[in-house]
DNA sequence: CGCGGCTTTGATGTTCATCAAGTAAAGTGG
DNA sequence: CCACTTTACTTGATGAACATCAAAGCCGCG
């Protein structure tokens, strides 16, 4: 189960938290201290659900480290993945401010740490501190825009182009490396790009035959970055 | 060309503007007055471009009345439509606060009026007035979420399901009527749902043959709402 | 060592894009 | 206002892309 590692006794360490540079840069040390006292830091291990769609929104959550997937389950029981994201994208927060319940589920693809602050407190701070608000708007906009953009990029490509795109996405945006361990199953890639898992696998095999990638289970090595980019562009 | 109908001489009418109920509800009469003085109200006739992707962002724009499409042009010259929207969705503003240039183009599908306020002024107001900021966050979140949701809904459906979905979208969200004039060409529907226009037309024909809709040019009448919803759900 | 889940591959049929050709509608210039 | 041009729409035929089904291999785990 999720492990709450709240640390009320230790002196506040939010002041030096690297995340502070992000949305919380404009908060005074006092306000940071206030947040620090009430915040909860929660660890989730790989595979754990952080929240489900329909759950009431009580916390403003963001990812401190790890990797998560945002997804929903369709009426016929299939998973549709909205995005896979790293810190410090504020996950799951597109609707935090205008709805009562989460629209999407969130689960950990790798061991992850989430920092949660009561949403009322964030609201208060927005009202009290305009600079903080402006900062937050910026971050929320970027997060939303990334999700929208991912959707458009996927939609305009065919199967091979979509696979090439997500491989480049994981390589470039997530792992910053030509070689990496896929954090998701073939099925989950299928759920992300709205294709069947059989065809995802088939395309992997084709890329392997063409010397574009090497695969060993979930380990992927991109051998021909150039060709992958061409497929992604023209797909 | 776009007609600027700025009215500096007339006394400010923003105070009673219905839009004020939306994001600007928390502004004082003074602030409203300030906005009122600098705002520009611009009319666009059907088909006109409001701004192009890549244009520098200088104004915070929102739709006062009319109907617009948000879109981008892919490398191979094809249009991809992000959303079609009515007031009072804040259009094109997902990236207003975190980027220098528009990512998407915006054009008028019907004669439209856009209210434009210098983005610096909005920034100032966010900083000065936290309630306004919170309000704005709510509206921006809703706008972004609607776009994300549309993308997901489209992605998970097949051709017939997508057509059914957009017909229900126009009928329910845009026109609130079982009978309406499509504001877009068949080709534009194709660009919205990422399908070929020939197949969009074919599907319209099938729906007509099956007595689900009646069409006369761009006039659509939904005859069997129930069947359309079934197709949309299982598609 | 055997079971169940993930992966892989092949075969088959459906769905969809593309091409082509024709018709209707809507601008455009005289 | 009409002839002309262009653009949007429509339908059919064909092939490519993709989903689905099925069977087998692999791998981790009890």
Short mmCIF file of C-alpha atoms (C1' of nucleotides) in Angstrom, two decimals:
data_model
loop_
_atom_site.label_atom_id
_atom_site.label_comp_id
_atom_site.label_asym_id
_atom_site.label_seq_id
_atom_site.Cartn_x
_atom_site.Cartn_y
_atom_site.Cartn_z
CA UNK A 1 0.00 0.00 0.00
CA UNK A 2 0.90 3.63 -0.41
CA UNK A 3 3.30 4.68 2.23
CA UNK A 4 2.84 8.07 3.82
CA UNK A 5 6.23 9.43 4.75
CA UNK A 6 5.07 12.63 6.35
CA UNK A 7 7.82 14.15 8.39
CA UNK A 8 6.29 16.61 10.83
CA UNK A 9 9.07 16.42 13.36
CA UNK A 10 11.97 17.06 11.02
CA UNK A 11 12.49 20.67 10.11
CA UNK A 12 10.85 21.76 6.91
CA UNK A 13 12.81 20.87 3.84
CA UNK A 14 10.49 22.42 1.27
CA UNK A 15 12.55 25.59 1.27
CA UNK A 16 15.33 23.82 -0.51
CA UNK A 17 13.07 21.51 -2.50
CA UNK A 18 13.99 21.59 -6.16
CA UNK A 19 10.32 21.73 -7.03
CA UNK A 20 10.14 25.10 -5.46
CA UNK A 21 11.78 26.50 -8.55
CA UNK A 22 8.78 25.49 -10.49
CA UNK A 23 5.38 26.70 -9.44
CA UNK A 24 6.23 27.65 -5.94
CA UNK A 25 9.06 30.02 -6.70
CA UNK A 26 7.02 33.06 -5.82
CA UNK A 27 5.98 31.96 -2.37
CA UNK A 28 7.54 33.56 0.65
CA UNK A 29 9.47 31.41 3.09
CA UNK A 30 6.55 31.72 5.47
CA UNK A 31 4.11 30.36 2.93
CA UNK A 32 6.48 27.59 2.01
CA UNK A 33 6.70 26.79 5.67
CA UNK A 34 2.94 26.65 5.89
CA UNK A 35 2.69 24.32 2.93
CA UNK A 36 5.50 22.27 4.29
CA UNK A 37 3.66 21.60 7.51
CA UNK A 38 0.48 20.39 5.90
CA UNK A 39 1.83 18.65 2.86
CA UNK A 40 1.90 14.92 2.65
CA UNK A 41 4.53 13.08 0.76
CA UNK A 42 3.30 9.70 -0.36
CA UNK A 43 5.29 6.89 -1.92
CA UNK A 44 3.77 4.53 -4.40
CA UNK A 45 5.45 1.47 -5.69
CA UNK A 46 5.38 0.43 -9.31
CA UNK A 47 1.91 -0.54 -10.41
CA UNK A 48 0.05 1.10 -7.55
CA UNK A 49 -2.97 3.26 -8.18
CA UNK A 50 -2.65 6.83 -6.94
CA UNK A 51 -6.26 7.72 -7.53
CA UNK A 52 -9.18 6.52 -9.62
CA UNK A 53 -11.45 8.47 -11.91
CA UNK A 54 -14.47 9.49 -9.93
CA UNK A 55 -12.55 9.89 -6.69
CA UNK A 56 -13.28 13.21 -5.00
CA UNK A 57 -10.54 15.81 -5.45
CA UNK A 58 -9.23 16.92 -2.12
CA UNK A 59 -5.55 17.35 -2.80
CA UNK A 60 -3.46 19.20 -5.23
CA UNK A 61 -1.00 16.49 -6.21
CA UNK A 62 2.19 16.64 -8.11
CA UNK A 63 4.86 14.17 -8.92
CA UNK A 64 8.10 14.61 -7.05
CA UNK A 65 9.83 11.74 -8.66
CA UNK A 66 9.00 8.59 -10.57
CA UNK A 67 6.84 8.06 -13.60
CA UNK A 68 3.07 7.83 -13.86
CA UNK A 69 0.34 7.15 -16.35
CA UNK A 70 -2.89 9.08 -16.58
CA UNK A 71 -5.70 6.98 -18.03
CA UNK A 72 -9.36 6.22 -18.17
CA UNK A 73 -11.38 3.08 -18.61
CA UNK A 74 -13.93 3.05 -21.42
CA UNK A 75 -17.40 1.58 -21.13
CA UNK A 76 -16.32 -1.72 -22.66
CA UNK A 77 -13.59 -2.03 -20.09
CA UNK A 78 -10.63 -0.96 -22.22
CA UNK A 79 -7.94 1.31 -20.94
CA UNK A 80 -7.22 4.54 -22.74
CA UNK A 81 -3.98 6.20 -21.71
CA UNK A 82 -4.00 9.99 -21.71
CA UNK A 83 -0.33 10.54 -21.06
CA UNK A 84 2.77 9.11 -19.48
CA UNK A 85 4.70 11.70 -17.59
CA UNK A 86 7.63 12.48 -15.38
CA UNK A 87 8.13 15.21 -12.84
CA UNK A 88 7.52 18.01 -12.77
CA UNK A 89 4.48 18.00 -14.89
CA UNK A 90 1.58 18.62 -12.59
CA UNK A 91 -0.32 15.49 -13.21
CA UNK A 92 -4.02 14.99 -13.01
CA UNK A 93 -4.56 18.61 -12.28
CA UNK A 94 -6.24 19.84 -15.38
CA UNK A 95 -9.60 19.56 -13.72
CA UNK A 96 -8.64 20.12 -10.11
CA UNK A 97 -9.95 23.64 -10.23
CA UNK A 98 -13.24 23.22 -11.95
CA UNK A 99 -14.60 19.86 -10.90
CA UNK A 100 -15.34 17.81 -7.85
CA UNK A 101 -14.00 14.48 -8.99
CA UNK A 102 -11.07 13.23 -11.01
CA UNK A 103 -11.79 12.52 -14.62
CA UNK A 104 -8.79 10.28 -15.07
CA UNK A 105 -7.11 7.62 -13.03
CA UNK A 106 -3.46 7.87 -12.14
CA UNK A 107 -1.06 5.05 -11.40
CA UNK A 108 2.66 4.63 -10.90
CA UNK A 109 4.68 3.08 -13.72
CA UNK A 110 7.82 3.26 -11.62
CA UNK A 111 8.23 3.76 -7.90
CA UNK A 112 7.01 7.30 -7.43
CA UNK A 113 6.67 9.97 -4.81
CA UNK A 114 3.72 12.32 -4.88
CA UNK A 115 3.48 15.50 -2.89
CA UNK A 116 -0.10 16.32 -1.87
CA UNK A 117 -1.40 19.60 -0.53
CA UNK A 118 -4.99 20.25 0.43
CA UNK A 119 -6.65 21.95 -2.50
CA UNK A 120 -8.28 24.58 -0.28
CA UNK A 121 -4.88 25.75 0.81
CA UNK A 122 -3.73 26.13 -2.77
CA UNK A 123 -6.89 28.09 -3.50
CA UNK A 124 -6.18 30.37 -0.59
CA UNK A 125 -2.65 30.96 -1.77
CA UNK A 126 -3.80 31.77 -5.26
CA UNK A 127 -6.11 34.39 -3.84
CA UNK A 128 -3.49 35.77 -1.49
CA UNK A 129 -0.50 35.68 -3.77
CA UNK A 130 -0.98 36.78 -7.35
CA UNK A 131 2.56 35.95 -8.38
CA UNK A 132 2.04 32.43 -7.23
CA UNK A 133 -1.18 32.33 -9.21
CA UNK A 134 0.51 33.52 -12.37
CA UNK A 135 3.20 30.94 -11.92
CA UNK A 136 0.68 28.22 -11.40
CA UNK A 137 -1.27 29.22 -14.48
CA UNK A 138 1.90 28.94 -16.50
CA UNK A 139 2.64 25.46 -15.26
CA UNK A 140 -0.92 24.23 -15.60
CA UNK A 141 -1.08 25.59 -19.15
CA UNK A 142 2.08 23.83 -20.12
CA UNK A 143 0.84 20.55 -18.68
CA UNK A 144 -2.46 20.78 -20.49
CA UNK A 145 -0.79 21.81 -23.72
CA UNK A 146 1.53 18.80 -23.58
CA UNK A 147 -1.41 16.47 -23.28
CA UNK A 148 -3.28 18.16 -26.11
CA UNK A 149 -0.23 18.08 -28.31
CA UNK A 150 0.41 14.40 -27.65
CA UNK A 151 -3.15 13.64 -28.68
CA UNK A 152 -2.84 15.58 -31.92
CA UNK A 153 0.50 14.03 -32.79
CA UNK A 154 -0.86 10.55 -32.25
CA UNK A 155 -4.02 11.23 -34.18
CA UNK A 156 -2.33 12.41 -37.31
CA UNK A 157 0.00 9.41 -37.67
CA UNK A 158 -0.45 5.87 -38.90
CA UNK A 159 0.63 2.82 -36.90
CA UNK A 160 4.34 2.91 -37.77
CA UNK A 161 4.46 6.68 -37.30
CA UNK A 162 2.79 6.41 -33.90
CA UNK A 163 5.24 3.77 -32.71
CA UNK A 164 8.17 5.82 -33.97
CA UNK A 165 6.75 8.85 -32.22
CA UNK A 166 6.35 7.18 -28.83
CA UNK A 167 9.79 5.59 -29.04
CA UNK A 168 11.25 9.02 -29.70
CA UNK A 169 9.06 10.39 -26.92
CA UNK A 170 10.37 7.92 -24.37
CA UNK A 171 13.89 8.28 -25.61
CA UNK A 172 13.90 12.06 -25.81
CA UNK A 173 11.41 13.33 -23.26
CA UNK A 174 11.48 10.68 -20.58
CA UNK A 175 14.85 8.93 -20.51
CA UNK A 176 17.14 11.24 -22.47
CA UNK A 177 18.92 8.22 -23.79
CA UNK A 178 19.14 6.12 -26.91
CA UNK A 179 18.78 3.00 -24.79
CA UNK A 180 16.17 2.59 -22.10
CA UNK A 181 13.75 0.22 -20.40
CA UNK A 182 10.20 0.74 -21.56
CA UNK A 183 8.11 1.48 -18.49
CA UNK A 184 5.00 0.09 -20.15
CA UNK A 185 3.85 -3.16 -21.66
CA UNK A 186 3.12 -3.52 -25.37
CA UNK A 187 -0.52 -3.50 -24.41
CA UNK A 188 -0.13 -0.15 -22.68
CA UNK A 189 1.56 1.34 -25.72
CA UNK A 190 -1.44 0.12 -27.66
CA UNK A 191 -3.73 1.84 -25.16
CA UNK A 192 -1.75 5.03 -25.52
CA UNK A 193 -1.78 5.18 -29.29
CA UNK A 194 -5.23 3.62 -29.77
CA UNK A 195 -4.10 0.57 -31.70
CA UNK A 196 -4.24 -3.17 -31.07
CA UNK A 197 -1.41 -4.68 -29.07
CA UNK A 198 -0.81 -7.33 -31.75
CA UNK A 199 -0.04 -4.62 -34.27
CA UNK A 200 2.15 -2.73 -31.85
CA UNK A 201 4.22 -5.87 -31.42
CA UNK A 202 4.26 -6.50 -35.15
CA UNK A 203 5.60 -3.02 -35.77
CA UNK A 204 8.30 -3.51 -33.14
CA UNK A 205 9.30 -6.67 -34.99
CA UNK A 206 9.45 -4.85 -38.29
CA UNK A 207 11.59 -2.10 -36.81
CA UNK A 208 13.86 -4.82 -35.44
CA UNK A 209 14.11 -6.56 -38.81
CA UNK A 210 14.95 -3.24 -40.46
CA UNK A 211 17.73 -2.58 -37.97
CA UNK A 212 16.01 0.49 -36.54
CA UNK A 213 15.83 -0.80 -32.98
CA UNK A 214 17.07 -3.67 -30.87
CA UNK A 215 14.72 -5.11 -28.31
CA UNK A 216 15.20 -7.43 -25.40
CA UNK A 217 11.99 -7.68 -23.45
CA UNK A 218 11.30 -4.15 -22.33
CA UNK A 219 14.77 -2.92 -23.06
CA UNK A 220 14.88 -0.85 -26.20
CA UNK A 221 17.93 0.39 -28.03
CA UNK A 222 17.45 2.80 -30.88
CA UNK A 223 19.98 1.87 -33.56
CA UNK A 224 18.94 4.23 -36.33
CA UNK A 225 17.60 7.42 -34.84
CA UNK A 226 17.48 9.07 -38.22
CA UNK A 227 15.27 6.46 -39.82
CA UNK A 228 12.98 6.54 -36.78
CA UNK A 229 12.58 10.28 -37.15
CA UNK A 230 11.77 9.93 -40.82
CA UNK A 231 9.10 7.33 -40.07
CA UNK A 232 7.69 9.52 -37.34
CA UNK A 233 7.55 12.51 -39.66
CA UNK A 234 6.07 10.98 -42.75
CA UNK A 235 3.84 8.45 -40.85
CA UNK B 1 -10.71 42.51 -43.29
CA UNK B 2 -11.30 42.38 -39.60
CA UNK B 3 -13.24 45.34 -38.44
CA UNK B 4 -12.22 47.02 -35.22
CA UNK B 5 -15.28 48.43 -33.54
CA UNK B 6 -13.58 49.98 -30.59
CA UNK B 7 -15.85 52.41 -28.85
CA UNK B 8 -13.73 54.74 -26.77
CA UNK B 9 -16.19 57.57 -26.74
CA UNK B 10 -19.22 55.65 -25.60
CA UNK B 11 -19.38 55.00 -21.92
CA UNK B 12 -17.99 51.65 -20.89
CA UNK B 13 -20.41 48.80 -21.34
CA UNK B 14 -18.24 46.03 -19.95
CA UNK B 15 -19.85 46.41 -16.55
CA UNK B 16 -23.03 44.92 -17.89
CA UNK B 17 -21.33 42.57 -20.33
CA UNK B 18 -22.65 39.07 -19.91
CA UNK B 19 -19.11 37.77 -20.16
CA UNK B 20 -18.31 39.42 -16.93
CA UNK B 21 -20.14 36.65 -15.18
CA UNK B 22 -17.53 34.30 -16.42
CA UNK B 23 -13.92 34.97 -15.69
CA UNK B 24 -14.22 38.59 -14.85
CA UNK B 25 -16.79 38.30 -12.15
CA UNK B 26 -14.29 39.01 -9.43
CA UNK B 27 -13.00 42.27 -10.83
CA UNK B 28 -13.98 45.51 -9.22
CA UNK B 29 -15.85 48.09 -11.24
CA UNK B 30 -12.62 50.11 -11.44
CA UNK B 31 -10.71 47.21 -12.93
CA UNK B 32 -13.51 46.49 -15.32
CA UNK B 33 -13.40 50.12 -16.31
CA UNK B 34 -9.69 49.85 -16.92
CA UNK B 35 -10.10 46.77 -19.07
CA UNK B 36 -12.96 48.41 -20.83
CA UNK B 37 -10.84 51.33 -21.91
CA UNK B 38 -8.05 49.29 -23.41
CA UNK B 39 -9.97 46.37 -24.76
CA UNK B 40 -10.54 46.01 -28.45
CA UNK B 41 -13.58 44.38 -29.84
CA UNK B 42 -12.93 42.96 -33.26
CA UNK B 43 -15.43 41.55 -35.70
CA UNK B 44 -14.51 38.80 -38.09
CA UNK B 45 -16.71 37.59 -40.84
CA UNK B 46 -17.18 33.95 -41.65
CA UNK B 47 -14.01 32.39 -42.95
CA UNK B 48 -11.64 35.08 -41.74
CA UNK B 49 -8.46 34.17 -39.92
CA UNK B 50 -8.19 35.58 -36.42
CA UNK B 51 -4.58 34.61 -35.95
CA UNK B 52 -2.11 32.13 -37.37
CA UNK B 53 0.09 29.65 -35.56
CA UNK B 54 3.46 31.28 -35.03
CA UNK B 55 1.98 34.75 -34.60
CA UNK B 56 3.30 36.47 -31.50
CA UNK B 57 0.89 36.47 -28.58
CA UNK B 58 0.12 39.99 -27.51
CA UNK B 59 -3.53 39.79 -26.62
CA UNK B 60 -5.63 37.71 -24.40
CA UNK B 61 -8.50 36.93 -26.72
CA UNK B 62 -11.85 35.45 -26.07
CA UNK B 63 -14.89 34.86 -28.13
CA UNK B 64 -17.82 37.13 -27.42
CA UNK B 65 -20.08 35.62 -29.98
CA UNK B 66 -19.88 33.50 -33.07
CA UNK B 67 -18.15 30.19 -33.68
CA UNK B 68 -14.49 29.48 -34.34
CA UNK B 69 -12.18 26.64 -35.19
CA UNK B 70 -8.77 26.09 -33.67
CA UNK B 71 -6.44 24.22 -36.00
CA UNK B 72 -2.95 23.61 -37.17
CA UNK B 73 -1.41 22.80 -40.51
CA UNK B 74 0.79 19.72 -40.70
CA UNK B 75 4.08 19.52 -42.59
CA UNK B 76 2.42 18.01 -45.63
CA UNK B 77 -0.03 20.88 -45.77
CA UNK B 78 -3.05 19.18 -44.24
CA UNK B 79 -5.28 20.85 -41.73
CA UNK B 80 -5.80 19.27 -38.35
CA UNK B 81 -8.65 20.75 -36.35
CA UNK B 82 -8.16 20.89 -32.61
CA UNK B 83 -11.64 22.01 -31.66
CA UNK B 84 -14.70 23.89 -32.79
CA UNK B 85 -16.06 26.11 -30.11
CA UNK B 86 -18.59 28.70 -29.08
CA UNK B 87 -18.45 31.43 -26.49
CA UNK B 88 -17.49 31.53 -23.80
CA UNK B 89 -14.72 29.05 -24.06
CA UNK B 90 -11.51 31.00 -23.95
CA UNK B 91 -10.13 30.01 -27.25
CA UNK B 92 -6.52 29.72 -28.18
CA UNK B 93 -5.45 30.55 -24.69
CA UNK B 94 -4.00 27.31 -23.51
CA UNK B 95 -0.53 28.54 -24.29
CA UNK B 96 -1.00 32.26 -23.81
CA UNK B 97 0.73 32.15 -20.47
CA UNK B 98 3.71 30.02 -21.17
CA UNK B 99 4.76 30.75 -24.73
CA UNK B 100 5.59 33.60 -27.03
CA UNK B 101 3.72 32.48 -30.10
CA UNK B 102 0.43 30.79 -30.87
CA UNK B 103 0.65 27.09 -31.46
CA UNK B 104 -2.64 26.92 -33.28
CA UNK B 105 -4.40 29.03 -35.83
CA UNK B 106 -7.85 30.38 -35.19
CA UNK B 107 -10.50 31.29 -37.72
CA UNK B 108 -14.15 32.22 -37.73
CA UNK B 109 -16.67 29.60 -38.85
CA UNK B 110 -19.50 32.07 -38.42
CA UNK B 111 -19.40 35.84 -38.11
CA UNK B 112 -17.71 36.33 -34.78
CA UNK B 113 -16.73 39.00 -32.33
CA UNK B 114 -13.54 38.67 -30.36
CA UNK B 115 -12.66 40.76 -27.34
CA UNK B 116 -8.93 41.36 -27.03
CA UNK B 117 -7.07 42.66 -24.02
CA UNK B 118 -3.32 43.18 -23.87
CA UNK B 119 -1.82 40.14 -22.20
CA UNK B 120 0.37 42.27 -19.92
CA UNK B 121 -2.70 43.82 -18.42
CA UNK B 122 -4.19 40.41 -17.72
CA UNK B 123 -0.94 39.36 -16.10
CA UNK B 124 -1.01 42.45 -13.92
CA UNK B 125 -4.57 41.74 -12.86
CA UNK B 126 -3.73 38.16 -12.00
CA UNK B 127 -0.96 39.41 -9.75
CA UNK B 128 -3.08 42.10 -8.20
CA UNK B 129 -6.31 40.21 -7.81
CA UNK B 130 -6.12 36.66 -6.57
CA UNK B 131 -9.82 36.04 -6.91
CA UNK B 132 -9.63 36.96 -10.54
CA UNK B 133 -6.69 34.59 -10.89
CA UNK B 134 -8.59 31.72 -9.34
CA UNK B 135 -11.51 32.41 -11.60
CA UNK B 136 -9.31 32.46 -14.62
CA UNK B 137 -7.62 29.22 -13.69
CA UNK B 138 -11.02 27.59 -13.47
CA UNK B 139 -12.03 28.77 -16.90
CA UNK B 140 -8.71 27.92 -18.52
CA UNK B 141 -8.79 24.46 -16.98
CA UNK B 142 -12.25 23.82 -18.30
CA UNK B 143 -11.27 24.93 -21.78
CA UNK B 144 -8.19 22.73 -21.83
CA UNK B 145 -10.09 19.78 -20.43
CA UNK B 146 -12.73 20.08 -23.13
CA UNK B 147 -10.09 19.92 -25.82
CA UNK B 148 -8.36 16.95 -24.20
CA UNK B 149 -11.64 15.14 -23.80
CA UNK B 150 -12.66 15.72 -27.41
CA UNK B 151 -9.35 14.23 -28.54
CA UNK B 152 -9.80 11.14 -26.39
CA UNK B 153 -13.38 10.62 -27.47
CA UNK B 154 -12.41 10.83 -31.13
CA UNK B 155 -9.41 8.57 -30.73
CA UNK B 156 -11.31 5.71 -29.22
CA UNK B 157 -14.00 5.51 -31.90
CA UNK B 158 -14.16 4.12 -35.41
CA UNK B 159 -15.40 6.12 -38.39
CA UNK B 160 -19.12 5.72 -37.80
CA UNK B 161 -18.70 6.31 -34.09
CA UNK B 162 -16.74 9.48 -34.71
CA UNK B 163 -19.33 10.85 -37.09
CA UNK B 164 -22.09 10.04 -34.65
CA UNK B 165 -20.11 11.71 -31.90
CA UNK B 166 -19.54 14.96 -33.78
CA UNK B 167 -23.16 15.10 -34.90
CA UNK B 168 -24.23 14.75 -31.29
CA UNK B 169 -21.59 17.30 -30.34
CA UNK B 170 -22.91 19.90 -32.77
CA UNK B 171 -26.48 19.10 -31.92
CA UNK B 172 -26.02 19.04 -28.17
CA UNK B 173 -23.11 21.32 -27.35
CA UNK B 174 -23.21 23.89 -30.11
CA UNK B 175 -26.74 24.28 -31.42
CA UNK B 176 -28.93 22.72 -28.73
CA UNK B 177 -31.22 21.51 -31.45
CA UNK B 178 -32.05 18.34 -33.33
CA UNK B 179 -31.86 20.29 -36.57
CA UNK B 180 -29.04 22.65 -37.45
CA UNK B 181 -26.78 23.97 -40.17
CA UNK B 182 -23.35 22.39 -40.02
CA UNK B 183 -20.84 25.23 -39.69
CA UNK B 184 -18.15 23.16 -41.35
CA UNK B 185 -17.59 21.40 -44.64
CA UNK B 186 -17.33 17.63 -44.93
CA UNK B 187 -13.64 18.13 -45.41
CA UNK B 188 -13.40 20.02 -42.13
CA UNK B 189 -15.21 17.28 -40.29
CA UNK B 190 -12.64 14.93 -41.78
CA UNK B 191 -9.86 17.18 -40.47
CA UNK B 192 -11.46 17.21 -37.05
CA UNK B 193 -11.85 13.46 -36.69
CA UNK B 194 -8.72 12.52 -38.64
CA UNK B 195 -10.44 10.64 -41.43
CA UNK B 196 -10.70 11.10 -45.18
CA UNK B 197 -13.43 13.36 -46.46
CA UNK B 198 -14.67 10.70 -48.88
CA UNK B 199 -15.38 8.38 -45.97
CA UNK B 200 -17.02 11.12 -43.95
CA UNK B 201 -19.41 11.69 -46.84
CA UNK B 202 -19.96 7.98 -47.28
CA UNK B 203 -20.90 7.63 -43.64
CA UNK B 204 -23.33 10.55 -43.92
CA UNK B 205 -24.92 8.74 -46.84
CA UNK B 206 -25.21 5.53 -44.87
CA UNK B 207 -26.81 7.34 -41.94
CA UNK B 208 -29.22 8.89 -44.43
CA UNK B 209 -30.07 5.51 -45.96
CA UNK B 210 -30.66 4.08 -42.49
CA UNK B 211 -33.02 6.92 -41.61
CA UNK B 212 -30.80 8.21 -38.83
CA UNK B 213 -30.39 11.68 -40.30
CA UNK B 214 -31.73 13.83 -43.09
CA UNK B 215 -29.31 16.04 -44.94
CA UNK B 216 -29.76 18.91 -47.32
CA UNK B 217 -26.40 20.43 -48.05
CA UNK B 218 -25.15 21.58 -44.71
CA UNK B 219 -28.50 21.34 -43.04
CA UNK B 220 -28.68 18.30 -40.80
CA UNK B 221 -31.73 16.89 -39.11
CA UNK B 222 -31.29 14.09 -36.64
CA UNK B 223 -34.20 11.69 -37.12
CA UNK B 224 -33.18 8.90 -34.78
CA UNK B 225 -31.29 10.32 -31.86
CA UNK B 226 -31.35 7.01 -30.08
CA UNK B 227 -29.67 5.07 -32.85
CA UNK B 228 -27.07 7.81 -33.21
CA UNK B 229 -26.23 7.54 -29.54
CA UNK B 230 -25.90 3.78 -29.81
CA UNK B 231 -23.51 4.12 -32.74
CA UNK B 232 -21.54 6.74 -30.88
CA UNK B 233 -21.27 4.54 -27.81
CA UNK B 234 -20.36 1.25 -29.37
CA UNK B 235 -18.26 2.76 -32.22
"C1'" DC C 1 7.79 -28.13 -13.03
"C1'" DG C 2 3.56 -26.54 -14.20
"C1'" DC C 3 0.58 -22.60 -14.46
"C1'" DG C 4 -0.79 -17.99 -16.15
"C1'" DG C 5 0.30 -13.85 -18.17
"C1'" DC C 6 2.80 -11.36 -21.61
"C1'" DT C 7 4.74 -11.67 -26.12
"C1'" DT C 8 5.13 -13.17 -30.83
"C1'" DT C 9 3.68 -14.61 -35.43
"C1'" DG C 10 0.51 -16.05 -39.03
"C1'" DA C 11 -3.96 -16.13 -41.31
"C1'" DT C 12 -8.18 -13.91 -42.26
"C1'" DG C 13 -11.55 -10.45 -42.85
"C1'" DT C 14 -12.98 -5.70 -41.99
"C1'" DT C 15 -12.26 -0.98 -42.14
"C1'" DC C 16 -10.48 2.72 -44.18
"C1'" DA C 17 -7.64 5.68 -47.58
"C1'" DT C 18 -6.92 6.59 -52.14
"C1'" DC C 19 -8.00 7.25 -56.86
"C1'" DA C 20 -11.14 8.49 -60.27
"C1'" DA C 21 -15.11 10.35 -62.37
"C1'" DG C 22 -19.17 12.64 -62.22
"C1'" DT C 23 -22.68 16.01 -60.20
"C1'" DA C 24 -24.26 19.84 -57.66
"C1'" DA C 25 -23.45 24.25 -55.73
"C1'" DA C 26 -21.28 28.48 -55.16
"C1'" DG C 27 -18.47 32.16 -56.54
"C1'" DT C 28 -16.63 35.40 -60.39
"C1'" DG C 29 -16.25 38.28 -64.14
"C1'" DG C 30 -18.33 40.08 -68.17
"C1'" DC D 1 -28.00 38.17 -64.68
"C1'" DC D 2 -25.85 34.64 -67.15
"C1'" DA D 3 -21.83 31.95 -68.67
"C1'" DC D 4 -17.85 30.33 -66.72
"C1'" DT D 5 -14.83 28.64 -63.23
"C1'" DT D 6 -13.95 26.77 -59.23
"C1'" DT D 7 -14.92 24.42 -55.19
"C1'" DA D 8 -17.62 21.21 -52.54
"C1'" DC D 9 -19.95 17.06 -52.60
"C1'" DT D 10 -21.04 12.23 -53.95
"C1'" DT D 11 -20.35 7.41 -55.34
"C1'" DG D 12 -17.88 3.34 -56.88
"C1'" DA D 13 -13.83 0.47 -57.28
"C1'" DT D 14 -9.46 -0.98 -55.58
"C1'" DG D 15 -5.82 -1.91 -52.54
"C1'" DA D 16 -3.51 -0.92 -48.21
"C1'" DA D 17 -3.70 -0.64 -43.35
"C1'" DC D 18 -5.35 -2.44 -39.41
"C1'" DA D 19 -8.22 -5.43 -36.04
"C1'" DT D 20 -9.28 -9.80 -34.75
"C1'" DC D 21 -8.70 -14.60 -33.94
"C1'" DA D 22 -5.91 -18.37 -32.95
"C1'" DA D 23 -1.91 -20.95 -31.68
"C1'" DA D 24 2.47 -21.28 -30.01
"C1'" DG D 25 6.65 -19.71 -27.42
"C1'" DC D 26 8.65 -17.49 -23.52
"C1'" DC D 27 9.32 -16.15 -18.89
"C1'" DG D 28 8.64 -15.35 -14.16
"C1'" DC D 29 6.65 -17.21 -10.13
"C1'" DG D 30 4.69 -20.18 -6.97
#
